[in-house]
C-alpha atoms as a printed R data frame, in Angstrom:
    type eleno elety resid chain resno       x       y       z
1   ATOM     1    CA   MET     A     1   0.000   0.000   0.000
2   ATOM     2    CA   PRO     A     2   1.403   3.413  -0.867
3   ATOM     3    CA   ALA     A     3   2.202   5.430   2.238
4   ATOM     4    CA   ASN     A     4   2.147   8.809   0.501
5   ATOM     5    CA   ARG     A     5  -1.441   9.947   0.012
6   ATOM     6    CA   SER     A     6  -0.703  13.560  -0.931
7   ATOM     7    CA   TRP     A     7  -1.868  12.784  -4.475
8   ATOM     8    CA   MET     A     8  -5.443  12.548  -3.151
9   ATOM     9    CA   LYS     A     9  -5.451  16.329  -2.624
10  ATOM    10    CA   ALA     A    10  -3.440  17.202  -5.726
11  ATOM    11    CA   HIS     A    11  -4.956  18.705  -8.874
12  ATOM    12    CA   ARG     A    12  -6.550  16.047 -11.070
13  ATOM    13    CA   ARG     A    13  -4.468  17.021 -14.097
14  ATOM    14    CA   SER     A    14  -1.145  16.765 -12.252
15  ATOM    15    CA   ALA     A    15   1.355  13.950 -12.773
16  ATOM    16    CA   GLU     A    16   1.235  13.257  -9.031
17  ATOM    17    CA   PHE     A    17  -2.517  12.610  -9.200
18  ATOM    18    CA   ARG     A    18  -2.149  10.390 -12.279
19  ATOM    19    CA   SER     A    19   0.487   8.183 -10.645
20  ATOM    20    CA   GLY     A    20  -1.571   8.043  -7.431
21  ATOM    21    CA   VAL     A    21  -4.642   6.912  -9.355
22  ATOM    22    CA   ASP     A    22  -2.580   4.235 -11.093
23  ATOM    23    CA   GLU     A    23  -1.330   2.959  -7.717
24  ATOM    24    CA   PHE     A    24  -4.845   3.000  -6.283
25  ATOM    25    CA   VAL     A    25  -6.325   1.123  -9.250
26  ATOM    26    CA   ALA     A    26  -3.598  -1.521  -8.841
27  ATOM    27    CA   VAL     A    27  -4.637  -1.932  -5.197
28  ATOM    28    CA   ALA     A    28  -8.341  -1.955  -6.104
29  ATOM    29    CA   THR     A    29  -7.706  -4.653  -8.722
30  ATOM    30    CA   ASN     A    30  -6.494  -6.941  -5.926
31  ATOM    31    CA   HIS     A    31  -9.689  -6.375  -3.915
32  ATOM    32    CA   VAL     A    32 -12.537  -7.067  -6.316
33  ATOM    33    CA   ASN     A    33 -15.620  -9.151  -5.557
34  ATOM    34    CA   ALA     A    34 -16.693 -12.312  -7.415
35  ATOM    35    CA   ASP     A    35 -18.037 -10.211 -10.301
36  ATOM    36    CA   GLY     A    36 -14.720  -8.375 -10.729
37  ATOM    37    CA   LEU     A    37 -16.079  -5.153  -9.206
38  ATOM    38    CA   ALA     A    38 -14.655  -2.972  -6.436
39  ATOM    39    CA   ARG     A    39 -16.033  -0.038  -4.462
40  ATOM    40    CA   CYS     A    40 -15.456   3.300  -6.159
41  ATOM    41    CA   PRO     A    41 -14.082   6.036  -3.834
42  ATOM    42    CA   CYS     A    42 -14.751   8.905  -6.243
43  ATOM    43    CA   MET     A    43 -16.597  11.989  -5.023
44  ATOM    44    CA   ARG     A    44 -19.822  10.816  -6.683
45  ATOM    45    CA   CYS     A    45 -19.839   7.141  -5.624
46  ATOM    46    CA   LEU     A    46 -18.291   7.563  -2.130
47  ATOM    47    CA   ASN     A    47 -17.536   3.825  -1.799
48  ATOM    48    CA   VAL     A    48 -21.211   2.939  -2.207
49  ATOM    49    CA   ASN     A    49 -21.223   1.876  -5.863
50  ATOM    50    CA   PHE     A    50 -19.242  -1.033  -7.311
51  ATOM    51    CA   HIS     A    51 -17.433  -0.690 -10.651
52  ATOM    52    CA   THR     A    52 -14.651  -2.299 -12.642
53  ATOM    53    CA   PRO     A    53 -11.131  -0.989 -11.922
54  ATOM    54    CA   ALA     A    54 -11.116   0.716 -15.359
55  ATOM    55    CA   THR     A    55 -14.354   2.567 -14.546
56  ATOM    56    CA   ILE     A    56 -12.991   3.523 -11.122
57  ATOM    57    CA   ARG     A    57  -9.951   5.037 -12.851
58  ATOM    58    CA   VAL     A    58 -12.199   7.141 -15.112
59  ATOM    59    CA   HIS     A    59 -14.373   8.219 -12.158
60  ATOM    60    CA   LEU     A    60 -11.310   9.326 -10.181
61  ATOM    61    CA   PHE     A    61 -10.129  11.512 -13.059
62  ATOM    62    CA   LEU     A    62 -13.596  12.974 -13.664
63  ATOM    63    CA   SER     A    63 -14.678  13.758 -10.110
64  ATOM    64    CA   GLY     A    64 -11.642  13.181  -7.880
65  ATOM    65    CA   ILE     A    65 -11.208  10.915  -4.888
66  ATOM    66    CA   GLN     A    66 -12.871  11.327  -1.541
67  ATOM    67    CA   PRO     A    67 -10.049  13.100   0.395
68  ATOM    68    CA   SER     A    68 -11.081  11.663   3.756
69  ATOM    69    CA   TYR     A    69 -10.864   8.063   2.503
70  ATOM    70    CA   ASN     A    70  -7.830   7.066   4.515
71  ATOM    71    CA   PRO     A    71  -7.167   4.252   5.359
72  ATOM    72    CA   TRP     A    72  -8.447   2.503   2.281
73  ATOM    73    CA   TYR     A    73 -10.659   0.244   4.343
74  ATOM    74    CA   PHE     A    74 -12.716  -1.154   1.460
75  ATOM    75    CA   HIS     A    75  -9.562  -1.856  -0.508
76  ATOM    76    CA   GLY     A    76  -7.645  -4.026   1.950
77  ATOM    77    CA   GLU     A    77  -6.293  -1.663   4.599
78  ATOM    78    CA   THR     A    78  -7.181  -1.944   8.252
79  ATOM    79    CA   PHE     A    79  -7.624   0.707  10.888
80  ATOM    80    CA   SER     A    80  -4.523   0.895  13.020
81  ATOM    81    CA   GLN     A    81  -5.376   2.200  16.437
82  ATOM    82    CA   PRO     A    82  -2.542   3.478  18.592
83  ATOM    83    CA   ALA     A    83  -2.021   1.630  21.828
84  ATOM    84    CA   VAL     A    84  -3.456   3.788  24.583
85  ATOM    85    CA   GLU     A    85  -3.089   2.865  28.201
86  ATOM    86    CA   LEU     A    86  -5.995   4.050  30.262
87  ATOM    87    CA   PRO     A    87  -5.459   4.441  33.991
88  ATOM    88    CA   GLU     A    88  -7.483   2.146  36.184
89  ATOM    89    CA   ASN     A    89  -9.976   4.145  38.220
90  ATOM    90    CA   ASP     A    90 -11.013   2.410  41.386
91  ATOM    91    CA   GLU     A    91 -14.452   3.227  42.692
92  ATOM    92    CA   GLU     A    92 -12.893   4.038  46.045
93  ATOM    93    CA   GLU     A    93 -10.410   6.422  44.447
94  ATOM    94    CA   MET     A    94 -13.238   8.125  42.540
95  ATOM    95    CA   ALA     A    95 -15.284   8.411  45.737
96  ATOM    96    CA   ASP     A    96 -12.285  10.009  47.473
97  ATOM    97    CA   VAL     A    97 -11.894  12.523  44.647
98  ATOM    98    CA   LEU     A    98 -15.597  13.406  44.828
99  ATOM    99    CA   ALA     A    99 -15.415  13.711  48.611
100 ATOM   100    CA   ASP     A   100 -12.464  16.090  48.290
101 ATOM   101    CA   MET     A   101 -14.403  18.209  45.798
102 ATOM   102    CA   LEU     A   102 -17.597  18.344  47.852
103 ATOM   103    CA   ARG     A   103 -16.068  18.707  51.307
104 ATOM   104    CA   GLY     A   104 -17.343  21.887  52.913
105 ATOM   105    CA   ASP     A   105 -20.517  22.101  50.817
106 ATOM   106    CA   PRO     A   106 -23.741  22.294  52.833
107 ATOM   107    CA   GLY     A   107 -25.458  18.933  52.993
108 ATOM   108    CA   PHE     A   108 -22.274  16.930  52.442
109 ATOM   109    CA   ASP     A   109 -22.162  13.953  54.787
110 ATOM   110    CA   GLU     A   110 -18.652  12.543  55.244
111 ATOM   111    CA   SER     A   111 -20.022   9.326  56.766
112 ATOM   112    CA   ALA     A   112 -22.049   8.526  53.641
113 ATOM   113    CA   ASN     A   113 -18.897   8.144  51.539
114 ATOM   114    CA   THR     A   114 -19.699   4.679  50.213
115 ATOM   115    CA   THR     A   115 -20.742   3.616  46.751
116 ATOM   116    CA   ASP     A   116 -23.482   1.407  48.225
117 ATOM   117    CA   SER     A   117 -25.449   4.456  49.325
118 ATOM   118    CA   PHE     A   118 -26.054   5.422  45.686
119 ATOM   119    CA   ASN     A   119 -28.150   2.307  45.104
120 ATOM   120    CA   GLU     A   120 -30.354   2.725  48.189
121 ATOM   121    CA   PRO     A   121 -33.447   4.939  48.440
122 ATOM   122    CA   PRO     A   122 -33.147   8.030  50.633
123 ATOM   123    CA   ILE     A   123 -33.534   7.315  54.331
124 ATOM   124    CA   ASN     A   124 -34.847  10.726  55.379
125 ATOM   125    CA   ASP     A   125 -38.688  10.731  55.250
126 ATOM   126    CA   ASN     A   126 -38.720  14.526  55.326
127 ATOM   127    CA   ASN     A   127 -37.000  14.619  51.987
128 ATOM   128    CA   LYS     A   128 -38.691  17.256  49.822
129 ATOM   129    CA   LEU     A   129 -38.791  15.038  46.762
130 ATOM   130    CA   MET     A   130 -40.420  12.142  48.596
131 ATOM   131    CA   THR     A   131 -42.976  14.484  50.162
132 ATOM   132    CA   CYS     A   132 -43.761  15.983  46.770
133 ATOM   133    CA   LEU     A   133 -44.221  12.533  45.226
134 ATOM   134    CA   ARG     A   134 -46.568  11.443  48.004
135 ATOM   135    CA   ARG     A   135 -48.705  14.578  47.580
136 ATOM   136    CA   TRP     A   136 -48.834  14.098  43.822
137 ATOM   137    CA   ARG     A   137 -49.913  10.490  44.185
138 ATOM   138    CA   LEU     A   138 -52.664  11.432  46.651
139 ATOM   139    CA   SER     A   139 -53.983  14.224  44.453
140 ATOM   140    CA   TYR     A   140 -53.922  11.915  41.415
141 ATOM   141    CA   ILE     A   141 -55.881   9.241  43.292
142 ATOM   142    CA   GLN     A   142 -58.455  11.802  44.443
143 ATOM   143    CA   VAL     A   143 -58.943  13.127  40.915
144 ATOM   144    CA   ALA     A   144 -59.137   9.606  39.479
145 ATOM   145    CA   LYS     A   145 -61.820   8.584  41.997
146 ATOM   146    CA   ASN     A   146 -63.974  11.604  41.173
147 ATOM   147    CA   GLN     A   147 -63.722  11.204  37.380
148 ATOM   148    CA   PRO     A   148 -66.336   8.958  35.780
149 ATOM   149    CA   SER     A   149 -64.927   6.419  33.381
150 ATOM   150    CA   MET     A   150 -65.378   7.134  29.704
151 ATOM   151    CA   HIS     A   151 -67.643   4.713  27.835
152 ATOM   152    CA   TRP     A   152 -67.942   4.784  24.064
């Protein structure tokens, strides 16, 4: 596979573009389907349409190649992802970081610094949200009892 892809952005009448198209068509010829067709990366086909390598060559000269088509995935190249090492984040370490950020804020409880407390419902019955939900449920039940059912 040619490493230099600068021809893809060169003018279509330049010698650089011509030699790049010739190299690409040689690669595409090696990656045809059972009918002898390959995906066409021209600006009109965008790797959706299949054509013969000769037609692909004509399309590339007429409309140019899709400049973002790199790597040539449909023509035998694979995506090479750089090896990235991600740090391991322990839940305890994350909880410590959050505790450090929230320390001093009103309502912050140092003793509730466990990840288990996130999965449990709130303990405080005077919680505004729980009180609001109870009132909403009661008002909904009262309205539902007083509404006659609709019969068609």
